[in-house]
Short mmCIF file of C-alpha atoms in Angstrom, two decimals:
data_model
loop_
_atom_site.label_atom_id
_atom_site.label_comp_id
_atom_site.label_asym_id
_atom_site.label_seq_id
_atom_site.Cartn_x
_atom_site.Cartn_y
_atom_site.Cartn_z
CA MET A 851 72.91 14.58 243.13
CA SER A 852 73.55 13.34 246.62
CA GLU A 853 77.10 12.91 247.85
CA ALA A 854 78.86 10.11 246.03
CA THR A 855 82.15 8.64 247.20
CA THR A 856 84.20 5.54 246.51
CA LYS A 857 87.71 4.22 247.03
CA PRO A 858 90.37 5.90 244.86
CA SER A 859 91.29 4.04 241.67
CA LYS A 860 92.49 4.66 238.14
CA THR A 861 88.90 4.38 236.93
CA TRP A 862 86.54 5.65 239.65
CA LEU A 863 86.67 9.15 241.10
CA GLU A 864 86.84 9.25 244.88
CA ARG A 865 84.18 11.97 245.27
CA TRP A 866 81.76 13.76 242.95
CA GLU A 867 79.29 16.45 244.06
CA PRO A 868 78.64 18.82 241.13
CA ASN A 869 75.67 20.55 242.83
CA ASP A 870 77.97 21.64 245.68
CA GLU A 871 79.13 25.04 244.38
CA ALA A 872 82.41 24.97 246.31
CA PHE A 873 83.28 21.52 244.98
CA TRP A 874 82.24 22.52 241.46
CA GLN A 875 84.40 25.64 241.39
CA ASP A 876 87.39 24.01 243.10
CA GLN A 877 87.75 20.84 241.02
CA GLY A 878 84.50 19.65 239.47
CA ARG A 879 84.14 22.21 236.67
CA ARG A 880 87.55 21.60 235.09
CA PHE A 881 87.19 17.82 235.11
CA ALA A 882 83.60 17.87 233.86
CA TRP A 883 84.44 20.05 230.85
CA ARG A 884 87.50 17.95 230.00
CA THR A 885 85.32 14.85 230.08
CA LEU A 886 82.72 16.57 227.91
CA ILE A 887 85.34 17.46 225.28
CA LEU A 888 86.68 13.90 225.01
CA THR A 889 83.32 12.15 225.04
CA THR A 890 81.90 14.64 222.53
CA ALA A 891 84.79 14.06 220.12
CA SER A 892 84.17 10.32 220.45
CA LEU A 893 80.45 10.86 219.88
CA VAL A 894 81.19 12.75 216.65
CA MET A 895 83.11 9.71 215.42
CA ALA A 896 80.27 7.43 216.53
CA PHE A 897 77.76 9.40 214.47
CA ILE A 898 80.12 9.37 211.48
CA VAL A 899 80.26 5.58 211.56
CA TRP A 900 76.53 5.28 212.20
CA PHE A 901 75.63 7.40 209.17
CA VAL A 902 78.45 6.53 206.77
CA ILE A 903 76.11 4.00 205.13
CA SER A 904 73.66 6.78 204.23
CA ALA A 905 76.46 8.44 202.25
CA LEU A 906 77.74 5.22 200.70
CA VAL A 907 74.48 3.73 199.43
CA VAL A 908 73.80 6.46 196.87
CA ARG A 909 77.25 5.81 195.35
CA LEU A 910 77.24 2.01 195.35
CA PRO A 911 75.85 1.91 191.76
CA ASN A 912 78.81 4.09 190.68
CA ALA A 913 81.14 1.39 191.99
CA GLY A 914 79.42 -1.37 190.02
CA PHE A 915 76.89 -2.61 192.59
CA ASP A 916 73.51 -3.51 191.07
CA PHE A 917 70.78 -2.94 193.67
CA THR A 918 67.18 -1.70 193.47
CA SER A 919 65.94 1.47 195.21
CA GLY A 920 64.20 -0.72 197.77
CA GLN A 921 67.42 -2.59 198.56
CA LEU A 922 69.30 0.69 198.98
CA PHE A 923 66.67 1.96 201.42
CA TRP A 924 67.00 -1.26 203.40
CA LEU A 925 70.77 -0.85 203.58
CA ALA A 926 70.29 2.72 204.82
CA SER A 927 67.84 1.52 207.48
CA MET A 928 69.93 -1.29 209.01
CA PRO A 929 72.25 0.93 211.09
CA GLY A 930 69.12 2.36 212.71
CA LEU A 931 67.88 -1.09 213.68
CA ALA A 932 71.22 -1.91 215.27
CA GLY A 933 71.65 1.55 216.81
CA GLY A 934 68.31 1.37 218.61
CA THR A 935 68.90 -2.18 219.83
CA LEU A 936 72.42 -1.46 221.05
CA ARG A 937 71.26 1.72 222.77
CA VAL A 938 68.99 -0.42 224.93
CA VAL A 939 72.14 -2.21 226.12
CA HIS A 940 74.13 1.01 226.48
CA THR A 941 71.40 2.52 228.68
CA PHE A 942 72.55 0.34 231.59
CA LEU A 943 76.33 0.26 231.04
CA THR A 944 77.62 3.47 232.65
CA PRO A 945 76.41 2.82 236.23
CA ILE A 946 77.89 -0.70 236.01
CA PHE A 947 81.25 -0.21 234.26
CA GLY A 948 81.82 3.55 234.46
CA THR A 949 82.49 6.25 231.90
CA ARG A 950 86.15 5.38 231.29
CA HIS A 951 85.61 1.78 230.24
CA VAL A 952 82.36 2.31 228.38
CA VAL A 953 83.52 5.27 226.27
CA THR A 954 86.94 3.80 225.50
CA PHE A 955 85.83 0.36 224.34
CA SER A 956 82.69 1.64 222.60
CA THR A 957 84.85 3.98 220.55
CA LEU A 958 87.34 1.22 219.76
CA SER A 959 84.50 -1.02 218.51
CA LEU A 960 83.89 1.42 215.64
CA LEU A 961 86.84 -0.19 213.87
CA ILE A 962 84.71 -3.27 213.15
CA PRO A 963 82.30 -1.69 210.61
CA LEU A 964 84.95 0.67 209.22
CA VAL A 965 87.35 -2.15 208.36
CA GLY A 966 84.53 -4.42 207.16
CA TRP A 967 83.09 -1.85 204.75
CA PHE A 968 86.61 -0.88 203.60
CA PHE A 969 87.05 -4.35 202.13
CA ALA A 970 83.42 -4.90 201.05
CA VAL A 971 83.08 -1.86 198.78
CA GLN A 972 86.12 -2.89 196.77
CA ASN A 973 84.25 -5.84 195.25
CA PRO A 974 80.91 -5.22 193.48
CA GLU A 975 80.24 -8.95 193.75
CA THR A 976 79.94 -8.64 197.54
CA PRO A 977 76.56 -10.28 198.28
CA PHE A 978 73.68 -8.14 199.46
CA TRP A 979 73.25 -10.16 202.66
CA LEU A 980 76.84 -9.44 203.69
CA LEU A 981 76.37 -5.71 203.09
CA MET A 982 73.22 -5.91 205.24
CA VAL A 983 75.26 -7.46 208.06
CA LEU A 984 77.95 -4.79 207.73
CA ALA A 985 75.27 -2.07 207.64
CA PHE A 986 73.87 -3.51 210.86
CA LEU A 987 77.34 -3.38 212.43
CA ALA A 988 77.58 0.32 211.58
CA GLY A 989 74.92 0.66 214.26
CA LEU A 990 77.68 0.20 216.84
CA GLY A 991 78.16 3.94 216.44
CA GLY A 992 74.49 4.58 217.10
CA GLY A 993 74.51 2.64 220.35
CA ASN A 994 77.16 4.81 221.99
CA PHE A 995 74.82 7.76 222.47
CA SER A 996 72.81 6.01 225.21
CA SER A 997 75.84 5.61 227.45
CA PHE A 998 77.71 8.80 226.57
CA MET A 999 74.79 11.18 227.24
CA PRO A 1000 73.71 9.71 230.62
CA SER A 1001 77.36 9.87 231.63
CA THR A 1002 77.49 13.57 230.82
CA SER A 1003 74.34 14.25 232.84
CA LEU A 1004 76.14 12.84 235.91
CA PHE A 1005 79.13 15.16 235.53
CA PHE A 1006 77.24 18.49 235.53
CA PRO A 1007 75.01 20.30 238.04
CA LYS A 1008 71.30 20.51 237.20
CA ARG A 1009 71.52 24.19 236.24
CA LEU A 1010 74.00 23.36 233.44
CA GLN A 1011 72.70 20.01 232.25
CA GLY A 1012 70.57 21.46 229.47
CA THR A 1013 73.57 23.31 228.06
CA ALA A 1014 76.05 20.45 228.53
CA LEU A 1015 73.77 17.82 227.00
CA ALA A 1016 72.92 20.12 224.09
CA ILE A 1017 76.60 20.77 223.38
CA GLN A 1018 77.49 17.09 223.44
CA ALA A 1019 74.53 15.88 221.44
CA GLY A 1020 74.56 18.82 219.04
CA VAL A 1021 78.26 18.63 218.28
CA GLY A 1022 78.01 14.83 218.14
CA ASN A 1023 75.20 15.15 215.59
CA PHE A 1024 77.58 17.12 213.37
CA GLY A 1025 79.11 13.74 212.58
CA VAL A 1026 76.16 13.14 210.24
CA SER A 1027 76.93 16.27 208.22
CA ILE A 1028 80.65 15.60 208.28
CA VAL A 1029 80.33 12.15 206.74
CA GLN A 1030 77.77 13.24 204.13
CA PHE A 1031 79.84 16.30 203.21
CA LEU A 1032 83.24 14.61 203.07
CA THR A 1033 82.23 11.40 201.30
CA PRO A 1034 81.73 12.88 197.79
CA TRP A 1035 85.11 14.58 198.09
CA VAL A 1036 87.29 11.77 199.51
CA ILE A 1037 85.99 9.13 197.10
CA GLY A 1038 86.85 11.25 194.08
CA PHE A 1039 90.62 10.78 194.07
CA ALA A 1040 93.42 8.51 195.27
CA LEU A 1041 93.67 9.91 198.78
CA PHE A 1042 96.42 7.47 199.71
CA GLY A 1043 97.56 6.62 196.22
CA SER A 1044 97.26 2.89 195.57
CA ILE A 1045 98.90 1.90 198.83
CA PHE A 1046 95.76 0.41 200.37
CA ALA A 1047 93.47 -0.40 197.44
CA ALA A 1048 92.86 0.21 193.75
CA PRO A 1049 89.89 2.31 192.64
CA GLN A 1050 86.53 0.76 191.78
CA THR A 1051 85.13 1.13 188.27
CA GLY A 1052 81.45 1.74 187.63
CA PRO A 1053 79.30 0.69 184.63
CA ASP A 1054 80.22 3.87 182.75
CA GLY A 1055 83.95 3.37 183.32
CA GLU A 1056 84.18 6.07 186.00
CA LYS A 1057 86.84 5.43 188.63
CA ILE A 1058 85.82 5.89 192.27
CA TRP A 1059 87.74 5.35 195.52
CA LEU A 1060 84.77 4.37 197.67
CA HIS A 1061 86.98 2.73 200.30
CA ASN A 1062 88.45 6.16 201.17
CA ALA A 1063 85.15 6.98 202.90
CA LEU A 1064 86.02 4.35 205.52
CA LEU A 1065 89.80 4.45 205.63
CA ILE A 1066 90.02 8.15 206.47
CA TYR A 1067 88.37 7.69 209.89
CA ILE A 1068 90.33 4.69 211.19
CA PRO A 1069 93.29 6.70 212.62
CA PHE A 1070 90.90 9.04 214.45
CA VAL A 1071 89.15 6.11 216.12
CA VAL A 1072 92.46 4.68 217.34
CA VAL A 1073 93.72 8.00 218.73
CA LEU A 1074 90.43 8.87 220.44
CA SER A 1075 90.24 5.46 222.10
CA ALA A 1076 93.72 5.93 223.54
CA LEU A 1077 92.96 9.45 224.82
CA CYS A 1078 89.75 8.30 226.49
CA TRP A 1079 91.54 5.49 228.28
CA LEU A 1080 94.26 7.84 229.51
CA TYR A 1081 92.19 10.84 230.61
CA LEU A 1082 88.64 9.75 231.46
CA ARG A 1083 87.46 8.71 234.90
CA SER A 1084 84.09 7.51 236.19
CA VAL A 1085 81.59 9.13 238.57
CA PRO A 1086 81.15 7.03 241.74
CA LEU A 1087 77.40 6.61 241.28
CA ARG A 1088 76.82 2.92 240.67
CA ALA A 1089 73.81 0.64 240.24
CA ASN A 1090 73.39 -2.91 239.04
CA PHE A 1091 71.08 -3.88 236.20
CA ARG A 1092 68.12 -4.78 238.43
CA GLU A 1093 68.27 -1.50 240.33
CA GLN A 1094 68.13 0.46 237.08
CA LEU A 1095 64.90 -1.21 235.97
CA ASP A 1096 62.92 1.19 238.15
CA ILE A 1097 62.87 3.69 235.26
CA PHE A 1098 60.21 1.55 233.56
CA GLU A 1099 57.81 2.31 236.40
CA LEU A 1100 57.91 6.04 235.59
CA LYS A 1101 54.91 7.34 233.65
CA HIS A 1102 56.80 10.41 232.55
CA GLY A 1103 59.61 8.23 231.30
CA LEU A 1104 57.19 6.77 228.75
CA ILE A 1105 55.86 10.22 227.83
CA MET A 1106 59.34 11.64 227.31
CA THR A 1107 60.20 8.63 225.13
CA ILE A 1108 57.23 9.46 222.90
CA LEU A 1109 58.34 13.10 222.64
CA TYR A 1110 61.99 12.28 221.94
CA ILE A 1111 60.97 9.88 219.16
CA MET A 1112 59.24 12.89 217.57
CA THR A 1113 62.41 14.99 217.67
CA PHE A 1114 65.48 12.76 217.47
CA GLY A 1115 63.69 9.90 215.76
CA SER A 1116 62.82 12.32 212.96
CA PHE A 1117 66.29 13.86 212.89
CA ALA A 1118 68.10 10.52 212.72
CA GLY A 1119 65.61 8.84 210.42
CA LEU A 1120 65.53 11.64 207.87
CA SER A 1121 69.30 12.13 208.08
CA ALA A 1122 69.80 8.50 207.04
CA THR A 1123 67.26 8.59 204.23
CA PHE A 1124 67.47 12.20 202.98
CA PRO A 1125 70.00 11.43 200.18
CA LEU A 1126 67.83 8.62 198.85
CA LEU A 1127 64.66 10.71 199.23
CA ILE A 1128 66.18 13.47 197.11
CA LYS A 1129 67.27 10.94 194.50
CA GLU A 1130 63.87 9.21 194.48
CA SER A 1131 61.83 12.43 194.18
CA TYR A 1132 64.02 14.61 191.95
CA GLY A 1133 66.82 12.41 190.58
CA GLY A 1134 64.93 11.69 187.38
CA PHE A 1135 64.93 15.31 186.20
CA SER A 1136 68.64 16.05 186.25
CA GLU A 1137 71.57 13.68 185.87
CA SER A 1138 73.78 16.33 187.46
CA LEU A 1139 71.76 16.41 190.71
CA ASP A 1140 74.01 15.03 193.47
CA PRO A 1141 71.89 14.26 196.55
CA LEU A 1142 74.91 14.52 198.86
CA LEU A 1143 75.44 18.16 197.86
CA TYR A 1144 72.17 18.95 199.62
CA ALA A 1145 71.61 16.12 202.10
CA PHE A 1146 74.34 17.17 204.54
CA ILE A 1147 72.70 20.58 205.04
CA GLY A 1148 69.76 19.08 206.94
CA PRO A 1149 71.79 17.34 209.67
CA LEU A 1150 74.08 20.39 209.81
CA ILE A 1151 71.15 22.68 210.59
CA GLY A 1152 69.64 20.23 213.05
CA SER A 1153 72.93 19.79 214.89
CA ALA A 1154 73.53 23.54 215.12
CA MET A 1155 70.03 24.13 216.46
CA ARG A 1156 70.50 21.43 219.07
CA VAL A 1157 73.51 23.32 220.40
CA ALA A 1158 71.56 26.59 220.38
CA GLY A 1159 68.45 24.97 221.84
CA GLY A 1160 70.20 23.99 225.09
CA PRO A 1161 70.70 27.52 226.47
CA LEU A 1162 67.26 28.51 225.17
CA SER A 1163 65.70 25.63 227.10
CA ASP A 1164 67.66 26.52 230.24
CA ARG A 1165 66.25 30.04 229.98
CA PHE A 1166 62.64 29.55 228.84
CA GLY A 1167 61.94 25.99 230.00
CA GLY A 1168 62.19 22.77 228.05
CA ALA A 1169 58.45 22.15 227.69
CA LYS A 1170 57.72 25.51 226.06
CA VAL A 1171 60.58 25.09 223.60
CA THR A 1172 59.45 21.53 222.79
CA GLN A 1173 55.96 22.86 222.08
CA PHE A 1174 57.37 25.43 219.65
CA ALA A 1175 59.54 22.79 217.96
CA GLY A 1176 56.67 20.33 217.58
CA ILE A 1177 54.41 22.88 215.91
CA GLY A 1178 57.20 23.80 213.49
CA MET A 1179 57.79 20.15 212.60
CA LEU A 1180 54.08 19.63 211.98
CA VAL A 1181 53.84 22.58 209.60
CA CYS A 1182 56.92 21.49 207.65
CA ALA A 1183 55.84 17.84 207.40
CA ILE A 1184 52.52 18.93 205.90
CA GLY A 1185 54.32 21.36 203.59
CA VAL A 1186 56.82 18.86 202.18
CA SER A 1187 54.05 16.37 201.36
CA PHE A 1188 52.97 18.63 198.47
CA PHE A 1189 56.35 18.42 196.72
CA LEU A 1190 57.26 14.72 196.73
CA THR A 1191 55.78 13.85 193.30
CA PRO A 1192 56.97 16.80 191.22
CA ASP A 1193 56.54 17.45 187.50
CA SER A 1194 59.85 19.30 187.21
CA MET A 1195 62.79 20.66 189.20
CA ASP A 1196 60.89 23.94 189.76
CA SER A 1197 59.48 22.70 193.07
CA PHE A 1198 62.82 21.46 194.40
CA PRO A 1199 63.56 24.68 196.40
CA LEU A 1200 60.23 24.34 198.24
CA PHE A 1201 60.82 20.64 198.88
CA LEU A 1202 64.29 21.40 200.21
CA GLY A 1203 63.06 24.32 202.31
CA PHE A 1204 60.38 22.32 204.11
CA MET A 1205 62.78 19.39 204.66
CA LEU A 1206 65.37 21.72 206.16
CA GLY A 1207 62.60 23.15 208.31
CA ILE A 1208 61.96 19.71 209.81
CA PHE A 1209 65.67 19.42 210.62
CA PHE A 1210 65.69 22.94 212.10
CA PHE A 1211 62.82 22.32 214.50
CA SER A 1212 63.83 18.75 215.35
CA GLY A 1213 67.24 20.04 216.41
CA ILE A 1214 65.65 22.53 218.79
CA GLY A 1215 63.35 19.82 220.14
CA ASN A 1216 66.25 17.43 220.67
CA ALA A 1217 67.78 19.93 223.09
CA SER A 1218 64.57 20.91 224.85
CA THR A 1219 63.44 17.35 225.59
CA PHE A 1220 66.84 16.64 227.15
CA LYS A 1221 66.30 19.68 229.38
CA GLN A 1222 62.93 18.30 230.49
CA MET A 1223 64.24 14.90 231.61
CA PRO A 1224 66.73 16.03 234.30
CA MET A 1225 64.02 18.32 235.68
CA LEU A 1226 61.49 15.48 235.99
CA PHE A 1227 63.67 12.79 237.60
CA PRO A 1228 66.47 12.35 240.19
CA ALA A 1229 70.02 12.19 238.79
CA ARG A 1230 70.44 8.44 238.39
CA GLN A 1231 66.92 7.91 237.05
CA ALA A 1232 67.29 10.89 234.72
CA ALA A 1233 70.44 9.32 233.28
CA GLY A 1234 68.59 6.05 232.74
CA VAL A 1235 65.60 7.75 231.11
CA ILE A 1236 67.92 9.73 228.82
CA GLY A 1237 69.57 6.49 227.75
CA TRP A 1238 66.28 4.65 227.21
CA THR A 1239 64.57 7.44 225.27
CA SER A 1240 67.70 7.73 223.13
CA ALA A 1241 67.53 4.01 222.42
CA MET A 1242 63.93 4.13 221.26
CA ALA A 1243 64.46 7.22 219.10
CA ALA A 1244 67.54 5.63 217.53
CA TYR A 1245 65.24 3.25 215.69
CA GLY A 1246 64.36 6.30 213.58
CA PRO A 1247 66.68 5.42 210.66
CA PHE A 1248 65.36 1.85 210.56
CA ALA A 1249 61.72 2.93 210.83
CA MET A 1250 62.09 5.72 208.27
CA GLY A 1251 63.89 3.49 205.79
CA MET A 1252 61.23 0.82 206.24
CA PHE A 1253 58.38 3.34 205.90
CA PHE A 1254 59.81 4.76 202.70
CA GLY A 1255 60.47 1.30 201.28
CA VAL A 1256 56.93 0.10 202.06
CA SER A 1257 55.37 3.32 200.80
CA LEU A 1258 57.21 3.00 197.50
CA SER A 1259 56.11 -0.62 197.17
CA LEU A 1260 52.44 0.06 197.94
CA PHE A 1261 51.87 3.53 196.49
CA GLY A 1262 54.85 4.20 194.24
CA ARG A 1263 55.59 7.39 196.19
CA THR A 1264 56.72 8.56 199.66
CA THR A 1265 53.93 11.06 200.41
CA GLU A 1266 52.10 8.75 202.82
CA VAL A 1267 55.14 8.68 205.12
CA PHE A 1268 54.80 12.41 205.75
CA TYR A 1269 51.06 12.04 206.39
CA LEU A 1270 52.02 9.54 209.10
CA LEU A 1271 54.68 11.86 210.53
CA ALA A 1272 52.29 14.82 210.64
CA THR A 1273 49.73 12.75 212.56
CA TYR A 1274 52.37 11.67 215.09
CA TYR A 1275 53.65 15.21 215.53
CA ALA A 1276 50.13 16.49 216.22
CA ALA A 1277 49.64 13.86 218.93
CA CYS A 1278 52.97 14.73 220.56
CA ILE A 1279 52.13 18.44 220.59
CA LEU A 1280 48.91 17.70 222.50
CA ILE A 1281 50.67 15.37 224.98
CA ASN A 1282 53.45 17.86 225.74
CA TRP A 1283 50.95 20.72 226.13
CA TRP A 1284 48.74 18.77 228.52
CA TYR A 1285 51.42 17.44 230.86
CA TYR A 1286 54.17 20.06 230.71
CA ALA A 1287 53.60 23.24 228.68
CA ARG A 1288 50.11 24.58 229.48
CA ARG A 1289 49.35 26.99 232.28
CA ASN A 1290 48.93 25.08 235.55
CA ALA A 1291 50.35 21.94 233.93
CA PRO A 1292 50.77 19.11 236.49
CA ASN A 1293 54.51 18.75 235.73
CA PRO A 1294 55.98 21.99 234.35
CA CYS A 1295 59.54 21.46 233.16
#
């Protein structure tokens, strides 16, 4: 990054030169890591809110809501539609308003879907259209990624960007596992007594405190918003909206968008629909099968591998690691397609194994593609491309929910979705190999 300076203020840093080793060691390193910690904690909360619907929808029937499988898939897909759309907006926010304002107010906005769903789940007569609106608003959490991640890329030198971005995104992705793991537990008892709301009662008379799944996160959102306002500052690298549009002239920006849809689009889309996919494929064989006992494992593995994939990509090169990840995803997508219309629970371990394999390799690919982007573009353009690719891949939950819903309507099964995914993965493997990973590739990264 070239030298960047501005007038001192409570929001904008006066000087920021992370690639100057003396500056980095003297003051840059400490401030960059502090910023990473705060923005990563906020990103965890953003992912929790974005994916809380995926954990709620499988339990709505237990609270007295009467929806079809197709309607539940649509509810699970709406946060993805909003997340992708809002990420388009977030792509351009950081160079205009700065890290401090963007992260603080984006985090504070998470209160809107949390409070809305808190009240909605208490009444099984809440109309489906209103739940669709509230599910869309949960996408506020999905939008944050496209401003948080470009911001982080500005704070770190190029040699550490793969690691820093992998830590932030990987730890942030843990929010998916957190919400899917905690939800079955917190809705099972009166976490706050009857102070805030009475339990809901399902058709079988079972009591459930579904509102706890929203209420528990509200204090964290408030505290994190306050900390971000107090301790974050903004890098003095600014650009207006028109200046940032130059990223759409970059051929490799389009290519990296295609590759990141393969990795993060799959991770996010399958994270949102995995509980319902388990229920749809294997729920009829065992009444005791709780999809959420297994669904959280996939995002957990994917998130952990994204953290691990950053240093691996810094060492071996992002393109080579992306190639490895893409091949792994292709094999697993083909494998899982054989176990989606089972005759018994005997094939469930193989189904689960191949699904977890997709999460494993997508997590690695999420990190490696984010290593490729800063190597292909200058700092400001790299930040913009990271934001834009994140926006397009964030449509994954919407697309996956829609694909599953349509596949069930047309074929009565979900197998065709994985045929489609396998075809896309194969195309991405060839594109990455040709431009970046092969010997004498025109743009090795």
